[in-house]
CSV table of C-alpha atoms and ligand atoms in Angstrom, one decimal:
chain,number,residue,atom,x,y,z
A,207,MET,CA,-17.0,-11.6,5.9
A,208,ILE,CA,-14.9,-9.0,7.7
A,209,LYS,CA,-17.0,-6.7,9.9
A,210,ILE,CA,-15.4,-3.9,11.9
A,211,SER,CA,-17.7,-1.9,14.2
A,212,ASN,CA,-16.8,1.3,15.9
A,213,LEU,CA,-13.2,0.5,15.9
A,214,VAL,CA,-10.9,3.0,18.0
A,215,LYS,CA,-7.2,2.7,18.3
A,216,GLU,CA,-5.4,5.3,20.5
A,217,PHE,CA,-1.6,5.9,20.6
A,218,ASN,CA,0.0,7.9,23.6
A,219,ILE,CA,2.0,10.7,22.3
A,220,ASN,CA,1.9,13.7,24.5
A,221,GLY,CA,-1.5,12.6,25.8
A,222,LYS,CA,-3.9,10.2,23.9
A,223,PHE,CA,-4.3,10.5,20.0
A,224,ARG,CA,-6.9,8.6,18.0
A,225,ALA,CA,-5.3,7.2,14.8
A,226,VAL,CA,-8.4,5.2,14.2
A,227,ASP,CA,-11.7,7.0,15.4
A,228,ASP,CA,-14.8,5.2,15.4
A,229,VAL,CA,-14.5,3.3,12.1
A,230,SER,CA,-17.2,0.8,10.9
A,231,LEU,CA,-16.9,-1.1,7.6
A,232,GLU,CA,-17.8,-4.5,6.3
A,233,VAL,CA,-15.8,-6.2,3.5
A,234,ASN,CA,-17.5,-9.2,1.5
A,235,GLN,CA,-15.7,-12.2,0.6
A,236,GLY,CA,-14.0,-12.1,-2.9
A,237,GLU,CA,-14.1,-8.4,-2.8
A,238,VAL,CA,-11.3,-6.0,-3.5
A,239,TYR,CA,-11.9,-3.2,-0.9
A,240,GLY,CA,-9.8,0.1,-1.2
A,241,ILE,CA,-8.9,2.3,1.7
A,242,ILE,CA,-7.5,5.6,0.3
A,243,GLY,CA,-6.3,8.5,2.3
A,244,LEU,CA,-3.2,10.9,2.8
A,245,SER,CA,-0.3,9.8,4.7
A,246,GLY,CA,-1.1,9.7,8.5
A,247,ALA,CA,-4.9,9.2,7.8
A,248,GLY,CA,-4.7,5.9,9.9
A,249,LYS,CA,-5.1,3.4,7.2
A,250,SER,CA,-2.2,1.1,8.2
A,251,THR,CA,-3.3,1.2,11.7
A,252,LEU,CA,-6.8,0.3,10.9
A,253,VAL,CA,-5.7,-2.5,8.8
A,254,ARG,CA,-3.1,-3.8,11.0
A,255,CYS,CA,-5.8,-4.2,13.7
A,256,ILE,CA,-7.4,-6.9,11.7
A,257,ASN,CA,-4.6,-9.4,12.3
A,258,ARG,CA,-4.1,-7.8,15.6
A,259,LEU,CA,-0.6,-6.7,14.7
A,260,GLU,CA,-2.0,-3.6,16.5
A,261,GLU,CA,-4.2,-4.3,19.6
A,262,PHE,CA,-7.3,-1.9,19.5
A,263,ASP,CA,-8.9,-0.1,22.3
A,264,GLN,CA,-12.6,-0.2,21.5
A,265,GLY,CA,-15.0,-1.6,19.2
A,266,SER,CA,-14.8,-5.0,17.4
A,267,ILE,CA,-13.7,-7.0,14.4
A,268,GLU,CA,-15.2,-10.2,13.2
A,269,ILE,CA,-14.0,-12.5,10.4
A,270,GLU,CA,-16.4,-15.0,9.2
A,271,GLY,CA,-18.6,-14.4,12.5
A,272,VAL,CA,-15.4,-14.9,14.8
A,273,ARG,CA,-14.4,-11.9,17.0
A,274,VAL,CA,-10.5,-11.7,16.5
A,275,ASP,CA,-10.2,-9.7,19.9
A,276,LYS,CA,-11.4,-12.8,21.7
A,277,LEU,CA,-8.9,-15.4,20.2
A,278,ASN,CA,-6.2,-16.9,22.5
A,279,SER,CA,-2.6,-16.9,21.2
A,280,LYS,CA,-2.8,-20.4,19.4
A,281,GLU,CA,-6.1,-19.2,17.6
A,282,LEU,CA,-4.4,-15.9,16.9
A,283,LEU,CA,-1.5,-17.9,15.0
A,284,ASN,CA,-4.2,-19.6,12.9
A,285,LEU,CA,-5.9,-16.5,12.0
A,286,ARG,CA,-2.6,-14.9,10.8
A,287,LYS,CA,-2.0,-17.9,8.6
A,288,ASN,CA,-5.2,-17.1,7.1
A,289,ILE,CA,-4.5,-13.4,6.4
A,290,GLY,CA,-1.5,-12.8,4.0
A,291,MET,CA,0.2,-9.1,4.0
A,292,ILE,CA,2.2,-7.4,1.3
A,293,PHE,CA,3.9,-4.1,1.8
A,294,GLN,CA,5.4,-1.1,-0.3
A,295,HIS,CA,9.1,-2.2,0.4
A,296,PHE,CA,8.5,-6.0,-0.2
A,297,ASN,CA,10.1,-7.1,3.1
A,298,LEU,CA,11.8,-10.1,1.6
A,299,PHE,CA,14.4,-11.9,3.4
A,300,SER,CA,17.5,-10.7,1.6
A,301,GLN,CA,19.6,-13.8,2.4
A,302,MET,CA,17.2,-16.2,1.2
A,303,THR,CA,16.5,-17.2,-2.4
A,304,VAL,CA,13.3,-16.7,-3.8
A,305,SER,CA,12.1,-20.2,-3.5
A,306,GLU,CA,13.2,-20.0,0.2
A,307,ASN,CA,11.3,-16.9,0.8
A,308,ILE,CA,8.2,-18.4,-0.4
A,309,ALA,CA,8.8,-21.6,1.6
A,310,TYR,CA,9.5,-19.6,4.8
A,311,PRO,CA,5.8,-19.4,6.0
A,312,LEU,CA,5.3,-23.1,5.1
A,313,LYS,CA,8.2,-24.2,7.2
A,314,LEU,CA,6.9,-22.2,10.1
A,315,ALA,CA,3.6,-24.0,9.7
A,316,LYS,CA,5.4,-27.3,9.7
A,317,HIS,CA,4.5,-28.6,6.3
A,318,SER,CA,6.3,-31.7,5.0
A,319,LYS,CA,9.4,-31.0,2.5
A,320,ALA,CA,7.4,-32.7,-0.4
A,321,GLU,CA,4.3,-30.2,0.4
A,322,ILE,CA,6.6,-27.3,0.4
A,323,GLU,CA,8.2,-28.0,-2.8
A,324,GLN,CA,5.1,-28.5,-4.4
A,325,LYS,CA,3.5,-25.5,-3.1
A,326,VAL,CA,6.5,-23.3,-3.9
A,327,ASP,CA,6.4,-24.5,-7.5
A,328,GLU,CA,2.7,-23.7,-7.7
A,329,MET,CA,3.2,-20.1,-6.3
A,330,LEU,CA,6.2,-19.7,-8.7
A,331,ASP,CA,4.0,-20.6,-11.4
A,332,PHE,CA,1.1,-18.3,-10.3
A,333,VAL,CA,3.6,-15.2,-10.2
A,334,GLU,CA,5.3,-16.2,-13.3
A,335,LEU,CA,8.9,-16.4,-11.8
A,336,LYS,CA,9.9,-20.0,-12.1
A,337,ASP,CA,13.0,-19.0,-13.8
A,338,LYS,CA,14.0,-17.0,-10.8
A,339,LYS,CA,13.5,-19.6,-8.1
A,340,ASP,CA,17.3,-19.7,-7.1
A,341,SER,CA,17.9,-15.9,-7.2
A,342,TYR,CA,18.2,-13.8,-4.6
A,343,PRO,CA,16.1,-10.6,-4.1
A,344,SER,CA,18.9,-8.1,-4.7
A,345,SER,CA,18.9,-9.4,-8.4
A,346,LEU,CA,15.4,-8.8,-8.9
A,347,SER,CA,13.4,-5.7,-10.2
A,348,GLY,CA,10.9,-4.1,-7.9
A,349,GLY,CA,8.0,-5.8,-9.7
A,350,GLN,CA,9.7,-9.1,-9.5
A,351,LYS,CA,10.3,-8.6,-5.6
A,352,GLN,CA,6.6,-7.6,-5.2
A,353,ARG,CA,5.6,-10.9,-7.1
A,354,VAL,CA,7.8,-12.9,-4.7
A,355,ALA,CA,6.2,-11.1,-1.7
A,356,ILE,CA,2.8,-12.0,-3.3
A,357,ALA,CA,3.7,-15.5,-3.7
A,358,ARG,CA,4.9,-15.7,-0.1
A,359,ALA,CA,1.9,-14.0,1.4
A,360,LEU,CA,-0.4,-16.6,-0.5
A,361,ALA,CA,1.7,-19.9,0.3
A,362,ASN,CA,-0.6,-20.7,3.2
A,363,ASN,CA,-3.7,-20.2,0.9
A,364,PRO,CA,-5.0,-17.4,3.1
A,365,LYS,CA,-8.6,-16.3,2.6
A,366,ILE,CA,-7.6,-12.5,3.1
A,367,LEU,CA,-4.9,-10.4,1.6
A,368,LEU,CA,-3.9,-7.0,3.3
A,369,SER,CA,-2.1,-4.9,0.8
A,370,ASP,CA,-0.3,-1.8,2.3
A,371,GLU,CA,0.7,0.5,-0.3
A,372,SER,CA,2.2,-2.5,-2.2
A,373,THR,CA,2.4,-0.6,-5.7
A,374,SER,CA,3.7,2.8,-4.4
A,375,ALA,CA,7.4,2.1,-5.0
A,376,LEU,CA,6.7,0.8,-8.5
A,377,ASP,CA,6.6,2.5,-11.8
A,378,PRO,CA,3.2,2.8,-13.6
A,379,THR,CA,3.6,-0.2,-15.8
A,380,THR,CA,4.7,-2.6,-13.1
A,381,THR,CA,1.9,-1.2,-10.9
A,382,GLN,CA,-0.6,-2.3,-13.4
A,383,GLU,CA,1.2,-5.7,-13.7
A,384,ILE,CA,1.0,-6.3,-10.0
A,385,LEU,CA,-2.8,-5.3,-10.0
A,386,LYS,CA,-3.6,-7.8,-12.7
A,387,LEU,CA,-2.0,-10.3,-10.5
A,388,ILE,CA,-4.1,-9.4,-7.7
A,389,ARG,CA,-7.1,-9.5,-9.7
A,390,LYS,CA,-6.2,-13.0,-10.8
A,391,LEU,CA,-5.7,-14.0,-7.3
A,392,VAL,CA,-9.2,-12.9,-6.5
A,393,ASP,CA,-10.7,-14.6,-9.6
A,394,ASN,CA,-8.8,-17.8,-9.2
A,395,TYR,CA,-8.9,-18.3,-5.4
A,396,GLY,CA,-11.8,-16.0,-4.3
A,397,THR,CA,-9.5,-14.2,-1.9
A,398,THR,CA,-10.8,-10.9,-0.1
A,399,VAL,CA,-8.3,-8.1,-0.7
A,400,ILE,CA,-8.1,-4.8,1.4
A,401,MET,CA,-6.0,-2.4,-0.6
A,402,ILE,CA,-4.5,0.5,1.3
A,403,THR,CA,-3.3,3.3,-1.1
A,404,HIS,CA,-2.9,7.1,-1.4
A,405,GLN,CA,-3.3,6.6,-5.4
A,406,MET,CA,-6.7,7.1,-6.8
A,407,GLU,CA,-5.8,5.5,-10.0
A,408,VAL,CA,-4.8,2.4,-8.2
A,409,ALA,CA,-8.0,2.1,-6.3
A,410,LYS,CA,-9.8,3.0,-9.4
A,411,SER,CA,-8.4,0.4,-11.6
A,412,ILE,CA,-8.9,-2.5,-9.0
A,413,CYS,CA,-11.4,-1.9,-6.2
A,414,ASP,CA,-14.9,-2.9,-6.1
A,415,ARG,CA,-15.6,-0.5,-3.4
A,416,ILE,CA,-13.5,2.4,-1.9
A,417,ALA,CA,-13.2,3.9,1.7
A,418,VAL,CA,-11.9,7.4,1.9
A,419,MET,CA,-10.2,7.8,5.2
A,420,GLN,CA,-9.1,11.2,6.8
A,421,ASP,CA,-8.0,11.9,10.4
A,422,GLY,CA,-8.8,8.3,11.6
A,423,LYS,CA,-12.3,8.3,10.2
A,424,ILE,CA,-14.0,6.9,7.2
A,425,VAL,CA,-15.5,10.0,5.5
A,426,GLU,CA,-17.0,8.3,2.7
A,427,GLU,CA,-17.3,4.8,1.3
A,428,ASN,CA,-18.9,3.9,-2.0
A,429,TYR,CA,-18.9,1.6,-5.0
A,430,THR,CA,-16.0,2.8,-7.0
A,431,LYS,CA,-18.0,4.1,-10.0
A,432,GLU,CA,-20.4,5.8,-7.8
A,433,LEU,CA,-17.6,7.4,-5.8
A,434,PHE,CA,-16.3,9.0,-9.0
A,435,ARG,CA,-19.8,10.0,-10.2
A,436,HIS,CA,-20.9,11.6,-6.8
A,437,PRO,CA,-17.9,12.4,-4.7
A,438,LYS,CA,-19.4,13.8,-1.4
A,439,SER,CA,-16.5,14.9,0.6
A,440,GLU,CA,-13.7,17.5,-0.5
A,441,ILE,CA,-11.0,15.1,0.1
A,442,THR,CA,-12.5,12.7,-2.2
A,443,ARG,CA,-12.9,15.3,-4.8
A,444,SER,CA,-9.3,16.3,-4.5
A,445,PHE,CA,-8.1,12.7,-5.0
A,446,ILE,CA,-10.3,12.4,-8.1
A,447,GLN,CA,-8.8,15.6,-9.4
A,448,ASP,CA,-5.3,14.1,-9.2
A,449,ILE,CA,-6.1,11.3,-11.6
A,450,SER,CA,-6.7,13.5,-14.5
A,451,ILE,CA,-3.0,13.9,-14.6
A,452,ASP,CA,-2.4,10.5,-15.8
A,453,ASP,CA,-2.8,11.5,-19.5
A,454,GLU,CA,-0.5,14.6,-18.9
A,455,LEU,CA,1.9,12.2,-17.4
A,456,ASP,CA,2.4,10.2,-20.7
A,457,ILE,CA,3.4,13.4,-22.4
A,458,ILE,CA,5.7,14.5,-19.7
A,459,LYS,CA,7.3,10.8,-19.7
A,460,SER,CA,8.1,11.0,-23.4
A,461,SER,CA,10.2,14.2,-23.1
A,462,ALA,CA,11.8,13.4,-19.5
A,463,LYS,CA,15.5,13.8,-19.5
A,464,GLY,CA,16.1,12.8,-15.7
A,465,ARG,CA,14.5,10.9,-13.1
A,466,LEU,CA,10.8,11.6,-12.5
A,467,PHE,CA,8.8,11.4,-9.2
A,468,ARG,CA,5.6,12.6,-7.9
A,469,LEU,CA,5.8,14.2,-4.5
A,470,THR,CA,2.7,14.0,-2.4
A,471,TYR,CA,2.8,16.2,0.5
A,472,ASP,CA,0.7,18.0,3.3
A,473,ASP,CA,0.8,21.1,5.2
A,474,LYS,CA,4.0,20.3,6.8
A,475,SER,CA,6.1,19.9,3.9
A,476,TYR,CA,4.1,22.4,1.9
A,477,ASN,CA,5.3,25.2,4.1
A,478,SER,CA,9.0,24.4,3.6
A,479,PRO,CA,11.0,25.3,0.6
A,480,ILE,CA,11.7,21.7,-0.2
A,481,ILE,CA,12.5,22.1,-3.8
A,482,SER,CA,15.3,24.6,-3.5
A,483,GLU,CA,16.5,22.8,-0.2
A,484,LEU,CA,16.9,19.6,-2.3
A,485,SER,CA,18.5,21.4,-5.0
A,486,LYS,CA,21.1,23.2,-3.0
A,487,SER,CA,21.8,20.4,-0.6
A,488,PHE,CA,22.3,17.6,-3.1
A,489,ASP,CA,23.7,19.6,-5.9
A,490,ILE,CA,21.0,18.4,-8.4
A,491,ASP,CA,18.8,20.3,-10.9
A,492,ILE,CA,15.1,20.1,-10.4
A,493,ASN,CA,12.6,20.8,-12.8
A,494,ILE,CA,9.0,21.3,-11.6
A,495,LEU,CA,6.8,19.7,-14.4
A,496,SER,CA,3.2,19.8,-13.0
A,497,GLY,CA,1.5,20.2,-9.7
A,498,ASN,CA,-1.6,21.2,-7.8
A,499,VAL,CA,-2.4,22.3,-4.4
A,500,ASN,CA,-5.9,21.7,-2.8
A,501,LYS,CA,-7.1,23.6,-0.1
A,502,LEU,CA,-9.0,21.1,2.2
A,503,SER,CA,-10.7,23.0,5.3
A,504,ASN,CA,-7.4,24.4,6.9
A,505,THR,CA,-4.9,22.3,5.1
A,506,ASN,CA,-3.1,22.2,1.9
A,507,VAL,CA,-2.4,19.0,0.2
A,508,GLY,CA,-1.2,18.5,-3.2
A,509,TYR,CA,1.4,16.8,-5.5
A,510,LEU,CA,4.4,18.0,-7.8
A,511,ILE,CA,5.7,16.1,-10.6
A,512,VAL,CA,9.5,16.9,-10.7
A,513,GLU,CA,12.4,15.8,-12.7
A,514,PHE,CA,15.7,15.2,-10.9
A,515,ILE,CA,18.7,15.7,-13.2
A,516,GLY,CA,22.3,15.0,-12.0
A,517,ASP,CA,24.5,12.4,-10.7
A,518,ASP,CA,22.5,9.4,-9.7
A,519,ARG,CA,24.1,8.9,-6.3
A,520,LYS,CA,23.2,12.4,-5.4
A,521,ILE,CA,19.5,11.8,-6.6
A,522,ASP,CA,19.3,8.7,-4.4
A,523,LYS,CA,20.6,10.9,-1.4
A,524,ALA,CA,17.8,13.4,-2.2
A,525,VAL,CA,15.2,10.7,-2.3
A,526,ASN,CA,16.3,9.3,0.9
A,527,TYR,CA,16.1,13.0,2.4
A,528,CYS,CA,12.4,13.1,1.3
A,529,LYS,CA,11.6,9.8,2.9
A,530,GLU,CA,13.2,11.1,6.2
A,531,LYS,CA,10.9,14.1,5.9
A,532,ASP,CA,7.8,11.9,5.4
A,533,ILE,CA,7.2,13.3,1.9
A,534,PHE,CA,5.5,10.6,-0.2
A,535,MET,CA,7.5,9.9,-3.4
A,536,GLU,CA,6.7,7.7,-6.1
A,537,VAL,CA,8.9,6.8,-8.9
A,538,LEU,CA,7.2,7.6,-12.2
A,539,ASN,CA,10.1,6.3,-14.6
A,540,VAL,CA,13.0,4.1,-14.2
B,647,LIG,P1,-1.5,6.1,7.0
B,647,LIG,O1,-1.3,4.5,7.0
B,647,LIG,O2,-2.8,6.5,6.8
B,647,LIG,O3,-0.4,6.7,6.5
B,647,LIG,P2,-0.9,5.3,10.0
B,647,LIG,O4,-2.0,4.2,10.3
B,647,LIG,O5,0.4,4.9,9.5
B,647,LIG,O6,-1.4,6.3,8.7
B,647,LIG,O7,-0.7,6.5,11.0
B,647,LIG,C1,-1.9,7.2,11.6
B,647,LIG,C2,-1.3,8.1,12.7
B,647,LIG,O8,-1.1,7.3,13.9
B,647,LIG,C3,-0.1,8.7,12.3
B,647,LIG,O9,-0.3,10.2,13.0
B,647,LIG,C4,1.1,8.1,12.9
B,647,LIG,O10,2.1,9.1,13.2
B,647,LIG,C5,0.4,7.5,14.1
B,647,LIG,N1,1.0,6.2,14.6
B,647,LIG,C6,1.0,5.2,13.9
B,647,LIG,N2,1.8,4.1,14.5
B,647,LIG,C7,2.0,4.9,15.6
B,647,LIG,C8,2.8,4.1,16.9
B,647,LIG,N3,3.2,3.0,16.9
B,647,LIG,N4,3.0,5.1,17.8
B,647,LIG,C9,2.6,6.3,17.9
B,647,LIG,N5,1.9,6.7,16.8
B,647,LIG,C10,1.7,6.0,15.6
């Protein structure tokens, strides 16, 4: 249904840089297809090419036999109506209520008032948020915000949903709830879902097939079970290793005194003494509870599970600092 052939996307930063490097893949209708990789692997860029939020340089993308790069601007608008998108940070309109957020794409598509009301109700029902229809996003939890984002992405009955790290800002229980909702979407509507994630446990629990991306290339692709049974590349093995910490995590969480985070880092951040820097600069105590570092060819990648103890505002500042430094942070408890 979605066929990507030899896709190349280059950015010009001090010369040409290939963010997507000769990628080919096919996703079937009603399939949940995972794309996993470290930060900077090219996952978002690849997926943004599907609805031409990024224009690509070489190769082709076909959706139901239609070449997306050949569409004129009107056809492109129609294509985008057929492709919903959800993100890590929800991207809701803060000045609009839940209902208004969901109604927004329907208004753009010029549906009648009655049609909009009916669809908004149906979507609120689907994401189980009827009681929040007049609330503003600021009063919702992360999981509820993502439910609204999903309802808005589905309002136009898209055949395809692109999910870009949609569970990364959520705690594990809420993550599972959102994954269940995505599964319900596939089962009820036959939607095709492409899930970008850097979390193997997310890919494992929902994806039918998984592609592993590194340095702009797909280094491995397989059915989920097969990928786990016979990982071929070093990077896939390292992602699978990370998953075994899930059991350990339950124990860590039950005895945590502060706020728990998992920091995923690459060579850049690994080489700087980030933990002592955070502790000193933001006057918080940091306990390292678990971690590993994998050597992949000449790169170090790894994770640390850390506990931040101290004033909440100082912890928030430390979290923002990590984001600025491009260190991937997941919230493990609330
Ligand atoms: P991922 O989603 O796997 O984290 P991205 O697709 O966001 O990776 O980025 C892949 C690479 O392309 C990164 O090195 C990133 O810095 C670069 N990149 C992404 N978007 C742009 C842009 N608009 N201009 C320049 N470089 C970009």
